[in-house]
PDB file of C-alpha atoms in Angstrom:
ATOM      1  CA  UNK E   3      99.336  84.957 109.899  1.00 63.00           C
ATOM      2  CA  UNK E   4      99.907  88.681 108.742  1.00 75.00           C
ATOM      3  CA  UNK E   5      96.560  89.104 110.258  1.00 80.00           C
ATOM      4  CA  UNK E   6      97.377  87.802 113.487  1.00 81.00           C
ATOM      5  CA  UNK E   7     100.682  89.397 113.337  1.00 85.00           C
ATOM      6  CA  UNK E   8      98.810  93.061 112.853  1.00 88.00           C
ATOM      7  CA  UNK E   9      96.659  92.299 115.712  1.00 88.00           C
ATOM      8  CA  UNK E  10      99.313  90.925 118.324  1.00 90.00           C
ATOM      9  CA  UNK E  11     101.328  94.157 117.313  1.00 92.00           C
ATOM     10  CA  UNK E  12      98.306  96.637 118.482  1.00 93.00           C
ATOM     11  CA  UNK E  13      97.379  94.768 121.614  1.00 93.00           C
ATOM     12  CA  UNK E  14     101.111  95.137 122.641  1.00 94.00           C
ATOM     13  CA  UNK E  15     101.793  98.791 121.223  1.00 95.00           C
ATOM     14  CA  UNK E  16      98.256  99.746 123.312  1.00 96.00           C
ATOM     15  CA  UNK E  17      99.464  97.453 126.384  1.00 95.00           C
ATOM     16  CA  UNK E  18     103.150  98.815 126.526  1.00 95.00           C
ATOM     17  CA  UNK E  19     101.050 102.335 126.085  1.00 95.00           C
ATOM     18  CA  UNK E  20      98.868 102.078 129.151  1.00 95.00           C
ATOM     19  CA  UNK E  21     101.867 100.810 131.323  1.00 94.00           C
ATOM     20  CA  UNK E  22     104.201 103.983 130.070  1.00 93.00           C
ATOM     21  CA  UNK E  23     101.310 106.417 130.573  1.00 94.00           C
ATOM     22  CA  UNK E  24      99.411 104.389 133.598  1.00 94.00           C
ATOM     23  CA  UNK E  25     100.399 101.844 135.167  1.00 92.00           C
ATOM     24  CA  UNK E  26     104.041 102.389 135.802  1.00 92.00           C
ATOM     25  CA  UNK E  27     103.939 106.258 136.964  1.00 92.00           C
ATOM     26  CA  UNK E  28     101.146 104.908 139.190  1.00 92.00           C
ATOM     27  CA  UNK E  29     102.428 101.988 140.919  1.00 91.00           C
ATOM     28  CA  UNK E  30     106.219 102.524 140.999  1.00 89.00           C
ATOM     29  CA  UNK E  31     107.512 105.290 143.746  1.00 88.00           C
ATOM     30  CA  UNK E  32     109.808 107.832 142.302  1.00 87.00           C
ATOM     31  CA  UNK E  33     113.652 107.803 143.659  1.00 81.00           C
ATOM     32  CA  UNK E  34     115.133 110.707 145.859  1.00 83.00           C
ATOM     33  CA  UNK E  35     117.548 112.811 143.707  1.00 81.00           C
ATOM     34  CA  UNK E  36     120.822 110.976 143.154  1.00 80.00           C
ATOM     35  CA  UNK E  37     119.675 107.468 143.121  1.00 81.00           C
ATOM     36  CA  UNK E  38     118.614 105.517 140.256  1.00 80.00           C
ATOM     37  CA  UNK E  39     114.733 105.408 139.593  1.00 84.00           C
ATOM     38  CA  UNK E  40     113.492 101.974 140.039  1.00 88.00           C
ATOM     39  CA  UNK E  41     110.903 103.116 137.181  1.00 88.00           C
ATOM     40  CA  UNK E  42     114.491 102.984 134.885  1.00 88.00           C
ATOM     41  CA  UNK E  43     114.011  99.521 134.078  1.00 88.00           C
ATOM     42  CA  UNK E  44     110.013  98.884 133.815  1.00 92.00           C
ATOM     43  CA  UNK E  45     110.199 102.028 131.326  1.00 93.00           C
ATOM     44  CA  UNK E  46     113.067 100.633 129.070  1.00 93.00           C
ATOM     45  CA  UNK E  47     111.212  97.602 129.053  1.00 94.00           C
ATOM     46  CA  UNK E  48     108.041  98.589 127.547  1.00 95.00           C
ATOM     47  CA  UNK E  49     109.973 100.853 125.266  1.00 96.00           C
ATOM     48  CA  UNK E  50     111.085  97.574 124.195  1.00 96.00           C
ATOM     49  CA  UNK E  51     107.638  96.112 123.909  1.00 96.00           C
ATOM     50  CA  UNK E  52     105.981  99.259 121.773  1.00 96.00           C
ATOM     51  CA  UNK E  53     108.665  99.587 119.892  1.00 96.00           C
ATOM     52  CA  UNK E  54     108.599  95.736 118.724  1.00 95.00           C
ATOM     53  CA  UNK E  55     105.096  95.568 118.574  1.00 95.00           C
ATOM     54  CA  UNK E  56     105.329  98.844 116.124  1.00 95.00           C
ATOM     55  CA  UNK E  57     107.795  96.612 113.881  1.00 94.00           C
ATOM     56  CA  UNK E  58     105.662  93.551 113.763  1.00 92.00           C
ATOM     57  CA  UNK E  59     102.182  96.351 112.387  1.00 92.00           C
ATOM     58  CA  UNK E  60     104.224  97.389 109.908  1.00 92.00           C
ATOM     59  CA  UNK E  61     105.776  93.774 108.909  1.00 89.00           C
ATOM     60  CA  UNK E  62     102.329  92.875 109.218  1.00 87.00           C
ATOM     61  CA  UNK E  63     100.687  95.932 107.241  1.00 87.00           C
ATOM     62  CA  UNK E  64     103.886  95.407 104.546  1.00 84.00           C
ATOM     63  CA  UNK E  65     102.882  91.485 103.407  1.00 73.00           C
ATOM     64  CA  UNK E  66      98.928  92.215 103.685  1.00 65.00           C
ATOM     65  CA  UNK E  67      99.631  93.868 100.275  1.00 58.00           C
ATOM     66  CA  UNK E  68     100.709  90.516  98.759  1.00 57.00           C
ATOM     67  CA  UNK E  69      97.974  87.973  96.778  1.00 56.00           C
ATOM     68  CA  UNK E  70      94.988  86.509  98.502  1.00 59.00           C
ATOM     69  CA  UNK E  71      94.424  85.516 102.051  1.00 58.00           C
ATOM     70  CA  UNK E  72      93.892  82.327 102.490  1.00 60.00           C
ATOM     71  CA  UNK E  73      93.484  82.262 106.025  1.00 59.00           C
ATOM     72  CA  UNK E  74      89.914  82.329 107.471  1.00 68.00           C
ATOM     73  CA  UNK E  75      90.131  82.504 111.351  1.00 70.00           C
ATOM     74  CA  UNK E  76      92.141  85.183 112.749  1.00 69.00           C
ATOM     75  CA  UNK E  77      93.431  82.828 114.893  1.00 73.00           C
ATOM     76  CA  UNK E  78      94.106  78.673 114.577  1.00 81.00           C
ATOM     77  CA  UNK E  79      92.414  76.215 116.929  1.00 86.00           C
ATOM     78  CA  UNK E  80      95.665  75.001 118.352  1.00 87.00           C
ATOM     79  CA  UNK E  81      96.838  78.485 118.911  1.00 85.00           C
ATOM     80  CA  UNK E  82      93.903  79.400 120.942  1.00 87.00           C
ATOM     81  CA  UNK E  83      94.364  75.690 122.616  1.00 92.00           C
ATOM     82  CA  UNK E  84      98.084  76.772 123.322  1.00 92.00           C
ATOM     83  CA  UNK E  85      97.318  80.294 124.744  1.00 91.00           C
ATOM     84  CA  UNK E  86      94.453  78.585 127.250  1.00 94.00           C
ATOM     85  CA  UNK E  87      97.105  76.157 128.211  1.00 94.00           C
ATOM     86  CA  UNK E  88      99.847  78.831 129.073  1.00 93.00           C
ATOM     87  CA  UNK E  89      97.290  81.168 130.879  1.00 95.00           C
ATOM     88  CA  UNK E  90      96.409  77.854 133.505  1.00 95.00           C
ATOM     89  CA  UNK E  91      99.888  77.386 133.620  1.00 94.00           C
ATOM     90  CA  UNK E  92     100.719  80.594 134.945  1.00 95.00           C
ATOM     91  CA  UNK E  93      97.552  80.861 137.026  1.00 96.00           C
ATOM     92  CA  UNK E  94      98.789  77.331 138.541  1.00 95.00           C
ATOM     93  CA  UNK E  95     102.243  78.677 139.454  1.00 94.00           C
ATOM     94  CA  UNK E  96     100.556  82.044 140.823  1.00 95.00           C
ATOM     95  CA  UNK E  97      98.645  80.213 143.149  1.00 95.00           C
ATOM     96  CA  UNK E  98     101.684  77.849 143.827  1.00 94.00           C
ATOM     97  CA  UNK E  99     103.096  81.344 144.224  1.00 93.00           C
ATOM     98  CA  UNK E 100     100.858  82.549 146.989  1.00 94.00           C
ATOM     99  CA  UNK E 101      99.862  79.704 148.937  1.00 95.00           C
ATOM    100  CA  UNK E 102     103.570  77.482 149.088  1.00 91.00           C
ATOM    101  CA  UNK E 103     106.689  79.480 147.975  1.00 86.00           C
ATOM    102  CA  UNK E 104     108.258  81.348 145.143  1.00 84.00           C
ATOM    103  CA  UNK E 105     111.038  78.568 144.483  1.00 85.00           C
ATOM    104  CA  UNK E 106     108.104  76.110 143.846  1.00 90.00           C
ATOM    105  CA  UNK E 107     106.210  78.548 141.932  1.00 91.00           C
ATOM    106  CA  UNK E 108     109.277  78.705 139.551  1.00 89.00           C
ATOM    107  CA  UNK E 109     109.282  75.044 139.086  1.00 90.00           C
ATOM    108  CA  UNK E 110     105.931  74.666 138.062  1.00 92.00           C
ATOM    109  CA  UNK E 111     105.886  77.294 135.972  1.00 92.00           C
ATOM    110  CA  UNK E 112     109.496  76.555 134.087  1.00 91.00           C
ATOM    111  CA  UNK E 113     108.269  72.899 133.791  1.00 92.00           C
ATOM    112  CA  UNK E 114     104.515  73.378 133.291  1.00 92.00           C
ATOM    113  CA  UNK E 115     105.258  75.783 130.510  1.00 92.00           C
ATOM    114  CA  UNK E 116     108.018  73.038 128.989  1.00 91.00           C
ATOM    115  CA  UNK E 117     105.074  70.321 128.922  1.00 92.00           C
ATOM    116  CA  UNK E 118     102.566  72.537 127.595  1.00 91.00           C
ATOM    117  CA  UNK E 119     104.886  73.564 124.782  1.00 88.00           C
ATOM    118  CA  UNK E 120     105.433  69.476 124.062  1.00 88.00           C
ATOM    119  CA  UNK E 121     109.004  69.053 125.588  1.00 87.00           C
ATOM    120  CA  UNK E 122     108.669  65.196 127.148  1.00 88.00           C
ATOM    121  CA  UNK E 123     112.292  64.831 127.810  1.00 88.00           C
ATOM    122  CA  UNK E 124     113.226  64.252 131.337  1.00 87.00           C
ATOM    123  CA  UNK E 125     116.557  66.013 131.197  1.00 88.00           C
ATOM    124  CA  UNK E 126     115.523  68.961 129.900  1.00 85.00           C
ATOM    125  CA  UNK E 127     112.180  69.046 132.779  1.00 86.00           C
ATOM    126  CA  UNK E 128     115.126  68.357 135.129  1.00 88.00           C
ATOM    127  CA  UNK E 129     118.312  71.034 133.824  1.00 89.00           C
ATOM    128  CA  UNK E 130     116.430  73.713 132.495  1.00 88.00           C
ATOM    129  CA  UNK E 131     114.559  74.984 136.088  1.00 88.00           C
ATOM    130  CA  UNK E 132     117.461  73.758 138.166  1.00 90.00           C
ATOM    131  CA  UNK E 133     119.825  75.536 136.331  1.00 90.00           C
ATOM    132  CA  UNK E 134     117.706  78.889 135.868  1.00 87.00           C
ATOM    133  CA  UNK E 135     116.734  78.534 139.401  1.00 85.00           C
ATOM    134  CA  UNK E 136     120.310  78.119 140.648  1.00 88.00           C
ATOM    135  CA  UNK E 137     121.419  81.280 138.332  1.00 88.00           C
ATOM    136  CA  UNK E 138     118.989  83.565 139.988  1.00 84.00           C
ATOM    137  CA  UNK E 139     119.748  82.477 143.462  1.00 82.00           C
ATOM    138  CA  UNK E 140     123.707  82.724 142.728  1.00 86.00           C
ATOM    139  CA  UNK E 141     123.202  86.416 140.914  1.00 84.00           C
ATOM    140  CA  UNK E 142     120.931  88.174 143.483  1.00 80.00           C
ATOM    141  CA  UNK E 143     122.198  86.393 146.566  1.00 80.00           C
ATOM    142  CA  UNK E 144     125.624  85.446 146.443  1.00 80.00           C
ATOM    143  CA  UNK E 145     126.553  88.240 143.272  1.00 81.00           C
ATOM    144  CA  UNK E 146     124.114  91.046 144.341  1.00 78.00           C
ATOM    145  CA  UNK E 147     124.345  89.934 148.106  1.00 74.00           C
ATOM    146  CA  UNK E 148     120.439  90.974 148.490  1.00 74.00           C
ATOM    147  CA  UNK E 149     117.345  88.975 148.979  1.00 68.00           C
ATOM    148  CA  UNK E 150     114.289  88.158 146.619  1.00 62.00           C
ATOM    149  CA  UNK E 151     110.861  88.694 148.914  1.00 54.00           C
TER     150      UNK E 151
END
């Protein structure tokens, strides 16, 4: 675990890197003088992110001090099993995404995720993506009064 811990922190330290220094100053339009740069909240984001991922290296560099290591694969079978499952889930609901309609796209991905994680009850596949669902569309359509394209 510290292992996997160490590594998961430098993937997302060098991830939330590239999108501060690359991706973001790239891809995201600068805001005229006076208005608030839509760049505000992608940046405080992966501030977030390196800053965590910083926190979980040195959690992880902290306990690799500690006794033997019994651990012989970086990584579990059933965690690489998970992290293939969650990848076709999201690849499902992106092309749900493009080819039907956002609102479907968050279905399947709020339930595809809950039945990849193990959840097999049918009130929480029903409330959970009808009531995150209806708590977008009430904040940025009725609260915000705008539109999500």
């Amino acid at each position: 675990m510290r292992q996997a811990d160490f590594v998961s922190g430098v993937v997302l330290c060098l991830l939330g890197l590239g999108m501060l220094i690359f991706v973001i100053p790239s891809h995201i339009a600068q805001a005229p003088a006076g208005f608030v740069s839509p760049r505000l909240v992608p940046n405080m984001m992966m501030i977030a992110v390196v800053g965590l991922s910083i926190l979980l290296v040195l959690k992880a560099l902290r306990g690799m001090s500690y006794g033997p290591h019994p651990e012989k694969n970086l990584f579990s079978r059933s965690e690489v099993r998970m992290v293939l499952r969650l990848a076709m889930v999201f690849a499902i609901a992106i092309t749900v995404f493009v080819w039907l309609s956002p609102l479907v796209a968050g279905v399947v991905l709020i339930v595809g995720t809950l039945l990849a994680l193990g959840e097999r009850g049918p009130v929480a596949l029903v409330v959970m993506p009808a009531t995150l669902l209806l708590g977008v569309w009430l904040f940025f359509y009725q609260l915000l009064g705008t539109a999500i394209l």
